Tab-separated table of C-alpha atoms in Angstrom:
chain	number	residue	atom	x	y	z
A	6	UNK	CA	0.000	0.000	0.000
A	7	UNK	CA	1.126	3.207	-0.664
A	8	UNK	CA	-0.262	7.018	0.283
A	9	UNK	CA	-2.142	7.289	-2.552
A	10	UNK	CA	-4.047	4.400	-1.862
A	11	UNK	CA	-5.286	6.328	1.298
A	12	UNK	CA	-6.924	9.201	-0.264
A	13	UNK	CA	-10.484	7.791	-0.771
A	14	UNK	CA	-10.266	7.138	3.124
A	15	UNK	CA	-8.800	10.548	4.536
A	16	UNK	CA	-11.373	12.244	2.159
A	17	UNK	CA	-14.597	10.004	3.766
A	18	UNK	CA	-17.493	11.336	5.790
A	19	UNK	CA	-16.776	8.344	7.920
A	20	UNK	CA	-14.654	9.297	10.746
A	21	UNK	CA	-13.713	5.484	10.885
A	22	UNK	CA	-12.552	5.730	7.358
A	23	UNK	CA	-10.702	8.816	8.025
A	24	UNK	CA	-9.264	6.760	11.320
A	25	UNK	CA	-8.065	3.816	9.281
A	26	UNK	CA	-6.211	5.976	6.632
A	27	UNK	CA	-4.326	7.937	9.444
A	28	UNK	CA	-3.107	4.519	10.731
A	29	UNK	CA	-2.481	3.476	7.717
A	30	UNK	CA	-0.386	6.799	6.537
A	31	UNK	CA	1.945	6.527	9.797
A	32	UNK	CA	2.483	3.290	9.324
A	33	UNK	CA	3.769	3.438	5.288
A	34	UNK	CA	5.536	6.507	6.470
A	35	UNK	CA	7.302	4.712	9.747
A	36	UNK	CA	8.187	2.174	7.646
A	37	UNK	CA	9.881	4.240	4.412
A	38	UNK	CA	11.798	6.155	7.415
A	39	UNK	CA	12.913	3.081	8.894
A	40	UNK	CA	13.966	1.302	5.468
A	41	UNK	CA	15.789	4.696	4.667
A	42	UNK	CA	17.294	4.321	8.121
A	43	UNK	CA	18.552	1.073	7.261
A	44	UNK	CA	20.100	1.740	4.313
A	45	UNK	CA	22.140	4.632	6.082
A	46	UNK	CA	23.649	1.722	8.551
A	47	UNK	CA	24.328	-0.243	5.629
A	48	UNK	CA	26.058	2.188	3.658
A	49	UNK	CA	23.507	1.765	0.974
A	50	UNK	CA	21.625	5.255	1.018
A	51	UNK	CA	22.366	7.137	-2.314
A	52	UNK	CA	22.415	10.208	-0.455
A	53	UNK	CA	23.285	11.978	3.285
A	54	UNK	CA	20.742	12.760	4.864
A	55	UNK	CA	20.699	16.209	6.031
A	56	UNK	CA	18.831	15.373	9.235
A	57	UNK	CA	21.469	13.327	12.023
A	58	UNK	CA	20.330	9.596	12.250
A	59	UNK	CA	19.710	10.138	15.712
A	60	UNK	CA	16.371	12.524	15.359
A	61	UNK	CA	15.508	10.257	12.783
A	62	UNK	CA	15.776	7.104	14.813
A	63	UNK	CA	13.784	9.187	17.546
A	64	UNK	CA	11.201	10.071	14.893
A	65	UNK	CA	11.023	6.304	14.202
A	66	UNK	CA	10.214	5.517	17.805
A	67	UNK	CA	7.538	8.227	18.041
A	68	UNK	CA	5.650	6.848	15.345
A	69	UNK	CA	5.761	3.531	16.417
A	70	UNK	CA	4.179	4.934	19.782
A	71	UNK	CA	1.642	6.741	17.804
A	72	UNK	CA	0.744	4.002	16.036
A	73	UNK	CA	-0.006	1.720	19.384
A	74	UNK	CA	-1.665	4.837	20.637
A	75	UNK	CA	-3.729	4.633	17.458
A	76	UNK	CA	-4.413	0.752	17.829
A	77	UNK	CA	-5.722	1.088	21.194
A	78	UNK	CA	-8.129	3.819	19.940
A	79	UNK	CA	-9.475	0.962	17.621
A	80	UNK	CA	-9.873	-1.614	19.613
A	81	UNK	CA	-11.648	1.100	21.775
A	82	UNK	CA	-13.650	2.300	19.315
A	83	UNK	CA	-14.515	-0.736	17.582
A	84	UNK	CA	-12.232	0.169	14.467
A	85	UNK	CA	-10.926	-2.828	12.244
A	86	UNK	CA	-7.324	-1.929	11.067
């Protein structure tokens, strides 16, 4: 899945809908961050990022929070992700 598979979602009048696509968003976004992360380590990014690994790596681990935080909503709300 990609972002623009989300679009239909985020644009619903279902707030469920709209729910599901945020999850889904962070989730293809955590993971392209992480993969990009990986290739640093490796030595296999074609460029430097201008951001130090560190913030990213931090940015990694808030979105993996988020995305609990956004899984217990569900469940809470009766959301199927």
């Amino acid at each position: 899945m990609e972002l623009k598979d989300t679009i239909d979602k985020m644009n619903s009048t279902d707030y469920k809908e709209r729910f599901i696509a945020e999850y889904e968003q962070v989730r293809i976004r955590r993971t392209k961050l992480a993969s990009m992360i990986e290739k640093y380590r490796m030595g296999t990014l074609d460029f430097e990022p201008t951001t130090p690994i560190g913030i990213l790596m931090t940015q990694v681990a808030i979105m993996d929070s988020y995305c609990l935080i956004l899984k217990q909503r569900a469940i809470l709300e009766n959301i199927e992700l």
